[in-house]
Amino acid sequence: MDKMAIEGGQALYGEVEVSGAKNSVLKLLFASLLAEGEHVFTNVPRLKDVDSTAELLESLNCQTQFEGNTFRVSVKKPAETVAHYDLVRKMRASILSLGPLLAKYGQAYVSLPGGCAIGTRPIDLHLEGLKAMGAEVKIENGYVHAQAKKLKGTRFLFDNVTVGGTENLLMAATLAEGTTVLENCAKEPEILDLANYLIQMGAKITGHGTGVITIEGVEKLSPSGQAFEVMADRIEAGTLLIAGAITGGEVSVTKVDPYLIESLLFKLKDTGAQVTIEKNRVTLKASPIIEAADITTAPFPQFATDLQAQWMALMCVAQGTSIITETVFENRFMHVQELVRMGADITPKARVAIVRGRPNGLSAAPVMATDLRASASLVLAGLAAKGETSVGRIYHLDRGYENLEIKLASLGARIKRTH
Ligand code: EPZ
């Protein structure tokens, strides 16, 4: 079933629990490669990307078990430390197996992830950092071949902020000889989750969540013997709140720290919405007339690039013109043409899109998803547009949202999967 059929025009009301974060759990699973033995993670979302990671771990001689939202992995020494192309091409985050495998086993062959719809997604900073730690890194036949008897602690400054680069080097540095200082690090909350799990396994890390992370290498890491709960998915939480705003309803999201989406909450208030913050709960009451509000995406704590497409859908039905600036990825406006098919008035120019919003500015139409967050944007647009919208290639959505249509239906949306 690769389509989502949505009968739009229905205001959403109610409360929904946010699932565990895709962009945290994938890295936690790769971090488990640093310590042979049993690892247990709870609040793990049932996502395609988690299944792909399980496949990759199994190819590395691990046993995995995914029941409900609990994921167990038994890590053993792999016969060969190779992450094959046919697995990596399904999920580019597989490049995050590089740091752990190199640090633990002294060598790693990981397929180059290649680009994706939103950009070239280079990994040059990952590789430069590993070289700075003494690794010999070659690119051959589409694979990264890295080797190092023992990584050496060093100071490394990232040329630009990279979430994956910070994570790969953070994991590699835990088993390096001596101290590593990483500067101009990403501060995304998912990096805190990763660092906390590494510390639970015996790593010595300080500064995580700030721009400078210091890691004192240790001889060995061991599974902590206690289950680790994956943090809430801030992007899913933001997507659900925007669903409330775009349909003119009142939606609460629970089990999420409001601080994780503070930049979005400020912007939702600028649209005239009433936003109530409680401990691990946010409620949004939509404004009858949505005011246009500009956004510029940037690394945390600024407006998340992963919420840009969803914000654009909201601005299509706002009153007035908004400017959306995408500073993180070079091609993250793939959703624009599909929103235009639904009647939106958007002029994309390189990294800036001008959205001339109109109440009821979207009309139902068949559209096609191109990437994960674009598919979320089109679902949101379908919720606002009167009539039936069908969103094709919905497998993109399944990579990063757990039961989104079930959550939306529980809020009153008329949405179902079809062929
Ligand atoms: C992570 O991707 C997320 N993915 C992305 O979420 C998110 O959009 C991104 O961080 C930014 O927050 C996961 O966590 C699995 P980056 P990542 O390295 O690590 C450039 C989603 O929808 N760069 O921070 O790949 C790069 O080209 C996904 O859930 C280099 O130039 O992002 C980009 O322009 C999409 N060289 C910018 O940095 C490098 O070596 C940010 O990329 C690495 C990155």
Coordinates of N, CA and C and ligand atoms in Angstrom, one line a residue, residues 22-23 26-27 92-93 118 120-126 160-165 167 188 305-306 328-330 332 372-373, ligand 1:
K22 N 13.5 9.0 15.7 CA 14.2 8.3 14.7 C 15.7 8.8 14.7
N23 N 15.9 10.1 14.8 CA 17.2 10.6 14.7 C 18.1 10.5 15.9
L26 N 18.6 5.5 15.8 CA 19.6 5.0 14.8 C 21.0 5.0 15.3
K27 N 21.4 6.1 15.9 CA 22.7 6.3 16.4 C 23.0 5.5 17.6
R92 N 21.1 6.2 4.5 CA 22.4 6.8 4.5 C 22.9 7.0 5.9
A93 N 22.1 6.9 7.0 CA 22.6 7.1 8.3 C 23.5 5.9 8.7
I118 N 17.3 15.5 -0.9 CA 17.4 16.9 -0.4 C 18.8 17.5 -0.6
T120 N 23.4 16.7 -1.7 CA 24.5 15.7 -2.0 C 24.9 15.0 -0.7
R121 N 24.7 15.5 0.4 CA 25.0 14.9 1.7 C 26.4 14.4 1.8
P122 N 27.4 15.2 1.6 CA 28.8 14.7 1.7 C 29.2 14.2 3.1
I123 N 30.2 13.5 3.2 CA 30.7 13.0 4.5 C 32.2 13.4 4.7
D124 N 32.6 14.5 4.0 CA 34.0 14.9 4.0 C 34.5 15.2 5.5
L125 N 33.6 15.8 6.2 CA 34.0 16.2 7.6 C 34.1 15.0 8.5
H126 N 33.3 14.0 8.3 CA 33.4 12.8 9.1 C 34.8 12.2 8.8
N160 N 31.9 23.1 9.2 CA 30.5 23.6 9.5 C 29.8 22.6 10.3
V161 N 28.7 23.0 10.9 CA 28.0 22.2 11.9 C 27.4 20.9 11.2
T162 N 27.8 19.8 11.7 CA 27.2 18.5 11.1 C 26.8 17.6 12.2
V163 N 25.5 17.2 12.2 CA 25.0 16.3 13.2 C 25.7 14.9 13.1
G164 N 25.7 14.4 11.9 CA 26.3 13.0 11.7 C 27.8 13.0 11.9
G165 N 28.4 14.1 11.5 CA 29.9 14.2 11.7 C 30.2 14.3 13.2
E167 N 28.4 13.0 15.6 CA 28.1 11.7 16.2 C 29.2 10.7 15.8
E188 N 22.3 19.4 18.6 CA 20.9 18.8 18.5 C 20.7 17.9 19.7
T305 N 15.5 22.3 10.2 CA 15.3 22.1 8.8 C 14.3 20.9 8.6
D306 N 14.2 20.0 9.5 CA 13.3 18.9 9.3 C 11.8 19.3 9.5
V328 N 20.3 24.8 5.6 CA 21.1 23.6 5.9 C 21.3 22.7 4.7
F329 N 20.3 22.5 3.9 CA 20.4 21.6 2.7 C 20.2 22.5 1.4
E330 N 20.8 22.0 0.4 CA 20.8 22.8 -0.9 C 19.6 22.6 -1.7
R332 N 16.1 21.4 -0.6 CA 15.1 20.9 0.3 C 13.7 21.6 0.0
L372 N 11.2 12.1 3.0 CA 10.5 11.9 4.3 C 9.7 13.1 4.7
R373 N 10.3 14.3 4.8 CA 9.6 15.4 5.4 C 8.6 16.1 4.3
Ligands
EPZ1 C1 20.9 14.7 10.3 O1 21.4 14.4 9.0 C2 19.5 14.2 10.3 N1 19.4 12.7 10.0 C3 18.7 15.0 9.3 O2 17.3 14.5 9.3 C4 18.7 16.4 9.6 O3 18.0 17.2 8.6 C5 20.2 16.9 9.7 O4 20.9 16.1 10.6 C6 20.3 18.3 10.1 O5 19.7 18.5 11.4 C7 19.7 11.9 11.0 O6 20.0 12.2 12.1 C8 19.6 10.4 10.6 P1 24.3 17.1 8.8 P2 23.0 14.6 8.7 O7 25.6 16.3 8.7 O8 23.8 14.2 10.0 C9 26.7 19.3 5.3 C10 15.2 13.7 8.5 O9 14.4 14.2 7.8 N2 27.8 18.3 5.6 O10 24.1 17.9 10.0 O11 23.3 14.0 7.5 C11 25.5 18.6 4.7 O12 25.7 18.6 3.3 C12 16.7 13.9 8.2 O13 15.0 13.1 9.6 C13 29.0 18.5 4.9 O14 29.2 19.4 4.1 O15 23.1 16.2 8.5 C14 24.4 19.6 5.0 O16 24.3 20.6 4.1 C15 17.0 14.6 6.9 N3 30.0 17.6 5.2 C16 24.8 20.1 6.4 O17 26.2 19.8 6.5 C17 29.9 16.6 6.0 O18 30.8 15.8 6.2 C18 24.1 19.4 7.6 O19 24.3 18.0 7.5 C19 28.6 16.4 6.7 C20 27.6 17.3 6.5

